Amino acid sequence: MIFKYLSFSISIVFLSFIVGMIITALIRKTNFYNTTLSNLNFIKSEMINKIIGVGIIKWIVKNTFFKFLNPKLKFDRKMNISDVKNIRNEMTKSEIDHLFAFIFVILFVIATFYKQKYLLAFTILFVNLIMNLYPSLLQQQNKRRIGKLLSKFENRKQTN
């Protein structure tokens, strides 16, 4: 029974990826996206990220088939500042995709909980956390790191 719930949960989450991409594409040119959503930062502390296990998700993304899902997020040491800014924009898009996907699946969790199917609701929630919320937190962490790198570029540029 748990296998059935797990496979259903994974299916819903993969469907949510598409929903997240569609919603992001629809609002990407809006002021709300550019001012509010693109600057989200839920967890600013690297220590909290480490405690909750964002590093584990980072390892999974880097060392499994997930690394092939968004090839635009490849980072190379020989990149110039505009390449780094483009990667940051792609990370922002990916982060927002996952957040909308997370919200979409939460609606399923609420409906399932309301129907008193608690084990199924918990299973969907767990898979949603791992496959939508954690990748979004990972993108936020990476954006902070890129922000520091861009600051160094800007400081170097100002001193020259």
PDB file of C-alpha atoms in Angstrom:
ATOM      1  CA  MET A   1       0.000   0.000   0.000  1.00  0.00           C
ATOM      2  CA  ILE A   2       2.797   2.432   0.807  1.00  0.00           C
ATOM      3  CA  PHE A   3       4.358   1.675  -2.595  1.00  0.00           C
ATOM      4  CA  LYS A   4       1.081   2.645  -4.253  1.00  0.00           C
ATOM      5  CA  TYR A   5       0.986   5.891  -2.249  1.00  0.00           C
ATOM      6  CA  LEU A   6       4.621   6.608  -3.030  1.00  0.00           C
ATOM      7  CA  SER A   7       4.193   6.059  -6.770  1.00  0.00           C
ATOM      8  CA  PHE A   8       1.068   8.253  -6.782  1.00  0.00           C
ATOM      9  CA  SER A   9       2.956  10.962  -4.864  1.00  0.00           C
ATOM     10  CA  ILE A  10       5.875  10.900  -7.282  1.00  0.00           C
ATOM     11  CA  SER A  11       3.459  11.125 -10.211  1.00  0.00           C
ATOM     12  CA  ILE A  12       1.705  14.151  -8.718  1.00  0.00           C
ATOM     13  CA  VAL A  13       5.034  15.853  -8.028  1.00  0.00           C
ATOM     14  CA  PHE A  14       6.313  15.292 -11.566  1.00  0.00           C
ATOM     15  CA  LEU A  15       3.047  16.705 -12.897  1.00  0.00           C
ATOM     16  CA  SER A  16       3.523  19.677 -10.590  1.00  0.00           C
ATOM     17  CA  PHE A  17       6.844  20.479 -12.303  1.00  0.00           C
ATOM     18  CA  ILE A  18       4.930  21.191 -15.505  1.00  0.00           C
ATOM     19  CA  VAL A  19       2.328  23.257 -13.651  1.00  0.00           C
ATOM     20  CA  GLY A  20       5.100  25.265 -11.970  1.00  0.00           C
ATOM     21  CA  MET A  21       6.813  25.961 -15.293  1.00  0.00           C
ATOM     22  CA  ILE A  22       3.547  27.093 -16.869  1.00  0.00           C
ATOM     23  CA  ILE A  23       2.670  29.446 -14.024  1.00  0.00           C
ATOM     24  CA  THR A  24       6.181  30.888 -13.992  1.00  0.00           C
ATOM     25  CA  ALA A  25       6.080  31.424 -17.761  1.00  0.00           C
ATOM     26  CA  LEU A  26       2.774  33.275 -17.410  1.00  0.00           C
ATOM     27  CA  ILE A  27       3.999  35.679 -14.739  1.00  0.00           C
ATOM     28  CA  ARG A  28       7.674  36.021 -15.652  1.00  0.00           C
ATOM     29  CA  LYS A  29       7.276  39.455 -17.285  1.00  0.00           C
ATOM     30  CA  THR A  30       5.260  40.909 -14.400  1.00  0.00           C
ATOM     31  CA  ASN A  31       6.484  43.366 -11.812  1.00  0.00           C
ATOM     32  CA  PHE A  32       5.521  40.909  -9.039  1.00  0.00           C
ATOM     33  CA  TYR A  33       7.926  38.299 -10.421  1.00  0.00           C
ATOM     34  CA  ASN A  34      10.789  40.744 -10.942  1.00  0.00           C
ATOM     35  CA  THR A  35      10.535  42.540  -7.603  1.00  0.00           C
ATOM     36  CA  THR A  36       9.074  40.087  -5.113  1.00  0.00           C
ATOM     37  CA  LEU A  37       9.425  36.503  -6.290  1.00  0.00           C
ATOM     38  CA  SER A  38      12.922  36.816  -7.733  1.00  0.00           C
ATOM     39  CA  ASN A  39      14.266  38.067  -4.400  1.00  0.00           C
ATOM     40  CA  LEU A  40      12.790  35.441  -2.077  1.00  0.00           C
ATOM     41  CA  ASN A  41      15.108  34.119   0.584  1.00  0.00           C
ATOM     42  CA  PHE A  42      13.411  31.839   3.105  1.00  0.00           C
ATOM     43  CA  ILE A  43      16.482  30.615   4.968  1.00  0.00           C
ATOM     44  CA  LYS A  44      19.447  32.972   5.128  1.00  0.00           C
ATOM     45  CA  SER A  45      21.562  30.892   7.508  1.00  0.00           C
ATOM     46  CA  GLU A  46      23.917  28.358   5.965  1.00  0.00           C
ATOM     47  CA  MET A  47      23.893  26.498   9.296  1.00  0.00           C
ATOM     48  CA  ILE A  48      20.114  25.999   9.155  1.00  0.00           C
ATOM     49  CA  ASN A  49      20.397  24.826   5.546  1.00  0.00           C
ATOM     50  CA  LYS A  50      22.963  22.295   6.704  1.00  0.00           C
ATOM     51  CA  ILE A  51      20.821  21.155   9.642  1.00  0.00           C
ATOM     52  CA  ILE A  52      17.702  20.571   7.536  1.00  0.00           C
ATOM     53  CA  GLY A  53      19.670  18.659   4.900  1.00  0.00           C
ATOM     54  CA  VAL A  54      19.850  20.937   1.865  1.00  0.00           C
ATOM     55  CA  GLY A  55      23.379  19.616   1.322  1.00  0.00           C
ATOM     56  CA  ILE A  56      22.007  16.110   0.848  1.00  0.00           C
ATOM     57  CA  ILE A  57      19.681  17.341  -1.900  1.00  0.00           C
ATOM     58  CA  LYS A  58      22.632  19.194  -3.443  1.00  0.00           C
ATOM     59  CA  TRP A  59      24.625  15.951  -3.531  1.00  0.00           C
ATOM     60  CA  ILE A  60      21.680  14.076  -5.065  1.00  0.00           C
ATOM     61  CA  VAL A  61      21.226  16.723  -7.766  1.00  0.00           C
ATOM     62  CA  LYS A  62      24.942  16.785  -8.592  1.00  0.00           C
ATOM     63  CA  ASN A  63      25.475  13.009  -8.620  1.00  0.00           C
ATOM     64  CA  THR A  64      22.320  11.489 -10.121  1.00  0.00           C
ATOM     65  CA  PHE A  65      20.232  11.847 -13.268  1.00  0.00           C
ATOM     66  CA  PHE A  66      18.781  15.090 -11.849  1.00  0.00           C
ATOM     67  CA  LYS A  67      21.899  16.907 -13.047  1.00  0.00           C
ATOM     68  CA  PHE A  68      20.652  16.478 -16.609  1.00  0.00           C
ATOM     69  CA  LEU A  69      17.228  18.050 -15.983  1.00  0.00           C
ATOM     70  CA  ASN A  70      18.316  21.687 -16.256  1.00  0.00           C
ATOM     71  CA  PRO A  71      21.512  21.953 -18.322  1.00  0.00           C
ATOM     72  CA  LYS A  72      21.346  25.770 -18.245  1.00  0.00           C
ATOM     73  CA  LEU A  73      22.531  25.680 -14.633  1.00  0.00           C
ATOM     74  CA  LYS A  74      26.049  24.481 -15.423  1.00  0.00           C
ATOM     75  CA  PHE A  75      28.715  26.662 -13.861  1.00  0.00           C
ATOM     76  CA  ASP A  76      32.162  27.072 -15.358  1.00  0.00           C
ATOM     77  CA  ARG A  77      35.107  28.931 -13.833  1.00  0.00           C
ATOM     78  CA  LYS A  78      35.868  30.655 -17.153  1.00  0.00           C
ATOM     79  CA  MET A  79      32.521  32.473 -17.275  1.00  0.00           C
ATOM     80  CA  ASN A  80      32.200  36.213 -17.570  1.00  0.00           C
ATOM     81  CA  ILE A  81      29.874  38.374 -15.498  1.00  0.00           C
ATOM     82  CA  SER A  82      26.982  38.251 -17.977  1.00  0.00           C
ATOM     83  CA  ASP A  83      27.146  34.428 -18.026  1.00  0.00           C
ATOM     84  CA  VAL A  84      26.981  34.385 -14.235  1.00  0.00           C
ATOM     85  CA  LYS A  85      23.988  36.754 -14.281  1.00  0.00           C
ATOM     86  CA  ASN A  86      22.254  34.515 -16.819  1.00  0.00           C
ATOM     87  CA  ILE A  87      22.795  31.478 -14.595  1.00  0.00           C
ATOM     88  CA  ARG A  88      21.403  33.420 -11.630  1.00  0.00           C
ATOM     89  CA  ASN A  89      18.305  34.271 -13.679  1.00  0.00           C
ATOM     90  CA  GLU A  90      17.878  30.611 -14.631  1.00  0.00           C
ATOM     91  CA  MET A  91      18.253  29.632 -10.973  1.00  0.00           C
ATOM     92  CA  THR A  92      15.580  32.151 -10.052  1.00  0.00           C
ATOM     93  CA  LYS A  93      13.265  30.708 -12.695  1.00  0.00           C
ATOM     94  CA  SER A  94      13.910  27.179 -11.457  1.00  0.00           C
ATOM     95  CA  GLU A  95      13.351  28.241  -7.855  1.00  0.00           C
ATOM     96  CA  ILE A  96      10.005  29.872  -8.688  1.00  0.00           C
ATOM     97  CA  ASP A  97       8.991  26.827 -10.792  1.00  0.00           C
ATOM     98  CA  HIS A  98       9.550  24.603  -7.769  1.00  0.00           C
ATOM     99  CA  LEU A  99       7.704  26.966  -5.427  1.00  0.00           C
ATOM    100  CA  PHE A 100       4.594  27.026  -7.599  1.00  0.00           C
ATOM    101  CA  ALA A 101       4.854  23.262  -7.997  1.00  0.00           C
ATOM    102  CA  PHE A 102       5.080  22.954  -4.206  1.00  0.00           C
ATOM    103  CA  ILE A 103       1.928  25.041  -3.750  1.00  0.00           C
ATOM    104  CA  PHE A 104       0.106  23.009  -6.412  1.00  0.00           C
ATOM    105  CA  VAL A 105       0.877  19.747  -4.595  1.00  0.00           C
ATOM    106  CA  ILE A 106      -0.071  21.242  -1.221  1.00  0.00           C
ATOM    107  CA  LEU A 107      -3.605  21.584  -2.622  1.00  0.00           C
ATOM    108  CA  PHE A 108      -3.596  17.794  -3.160  1.00  0.00           C
ATOM    109  CA  VAL A 109      -2.292  17.276   0.375  1.00  0.00           C
ATOM    110  CA  ILE A 110      -5.088  19.403   1.841  1.00  0.00           C
ATOM    111  CA  ALA A 111      -7.752  17.604  -0.205  1.00  0.00           C
ATOM    112  CA  THR A 112      -6.350  14.201   0.760  1.00  0.00           C
ATOM    113  CA  PHE A 113      -6.152  15.186   4.422  1.00  0.00           C
ATOM    114  CA  TYR A 114      -9.727  16.466   4.256  1.00  0.00           C
ATOM    115  CA  LYS A 115     -10.800  13.040   2.934  1.00  0.00           C
ATOM    116  CA  GLN A 116      -9.110  11.559   6.038  1.00  0.00           C
ATOM    117  CA  LYS A 117      -6.492   9.651   4.048  1.00  0.00           C
ATOM    118  CA  TYR A 118      -3.724  10.660   6.412  1.00  0.00           C
ATOM    119  CA  LEU A 119      -1.018   8.225   5.289  1.00  0.00           C
ATOM    120  CA  LEU A 120      -1.495   9.230   1.662  1.00  0.00           C
ATOM    121  CA  ALA A 121      -1.487  12.934   2.608  1.00  0.00           C
ATOM    122  CA  PHE A 122       1.728  12.490   4.602  1.00  0.00           C
ATOM    123  CA  THR A 123       3.360  10.541   1.759  1.00  0.00           C
ATOM    124  CA  ILE A 124       2.448  13.225  -0.801  1.00  0.00           C
ATOM    125  CA  LEU A 125       3.700  15.935   1.560  1.00  0.00           C
ATOM    126  CA  PHE A 126       6.998  14.128   2.157  1.00  0.00           C
ATOM    127  CA  VAL A 127       7.665  13.604  -1.556  1.00  0.00           C
ATOM    128  CA  ASN A 128       6.653  17.213  -2.247  1.00  0.00           C
ATOM    129  CA  LEU A 129       9.086  18.522   0.358  1.00  0.00           C
ATOM    130  CA  ILE A 130      11.955  16.485  -1.068  1.00  0.00           C
ATOM    131  CA  MET A 131      11.249  17.161  -4.744  1.00  0.00           C
ATOM    132  CA  ASN A 132       9.917  20.734  -4.698  1.00  0.00           C
ATOM    133  CA  LEU A 133      10.701  22.638  -1.508  1.00  0.00           C
ATOM    134  CA  TYR A 134      14.272  21.421  -1.026  1.00  0.00           C
ATOM    135  CA  PRO A 135      15.320  22.141  -4.629  1.00  0.00           C
ATOM    136  CA  SER A 136      13.886  25.630  -4.210  1.00  0.00           C
ATOM    137  CA  LEU A 137      15.896  26.109  -1.019  1.00  0.00           C
ATOM    138  CA  LEU A 138      18.970  24.807  -2.839  1.00  0.00           C
ATOM    139  CA  GLN A 139      18.462  27.380  -5.618  1.00  0.00           C
ATOM    140  CA  GLN A 140      18.155  30.123  -3.013  1.00  0.00           C
ATOM    141  CA  GLN A 141      21.404  28.974  -1.424  1.00  0.00           C
ATOM    142  CA  ASN A 142      23.122  28.946  -4.814  1.00  0.00           C
ATOM    143  CA  LYS A 143      21.756  32.405  -5.648  1.00  0.00           C
ATOM    144  CA  ARG A 144      23.275  33.750  -2.422  1.00  0.00           C
ATOM    145  CA  ARG A 145      26.625  32.261  -3.404  1.00  0.00           C
ATOM    146  CA  ILE A 146      26.347  33.775  -6.890  1.00  0.00           C
ATOM    147  CA  GLY A 147      25.386  37.105  -5.313  1.00  0.00           C
ATOM    148  CA  LYS A 148      28.657  37.070  -3.379  1.00  0.00           C
ATOM    149  CA  LEU A 149      30.537  36.245  -6.577  1.00  0.00           C
ATOM    150  CA  LEU A 150      28.826  39.080  -8.450  1.00  0.00           C
ATOM    151  CA  SER A 151      29.716  41.452  -5.611  1.00  0.00           C
ATOM    152  CA  LYS A 152      33.367  40.479  -6.005  1.00  0.00           C
ATOM    153  CA  PHE A 153      33.109  41.134  -9.760  1.00  0.00           C
ATOM    154  CA  GLU A 154      31.573  44.539  -9.105  1.00  0.00           C
ATOM    155  CA  ASN A 155      34.193  45.439  -6.480  1.00  0.00           C
ATOM    156  CA  ARG A 156      36.998  44.420  -8.832  1.00  0.00           C
ATOM    157  CA  LYS A 157      35.404  46.431 -11.605  1.00  0.00           C
ATOM    158  CA  GLN A 158      35.156  49.542  -9.398  1.00  0.00           C
ATOM    159  CA  THR A 159      38.777  49.329  -8.263  1.00  0.00           C
ATOM    160  CA  ASN A 160      40.087  49.091 -11.838  1.00  0.00           C
TER     161      ASN A 160
END
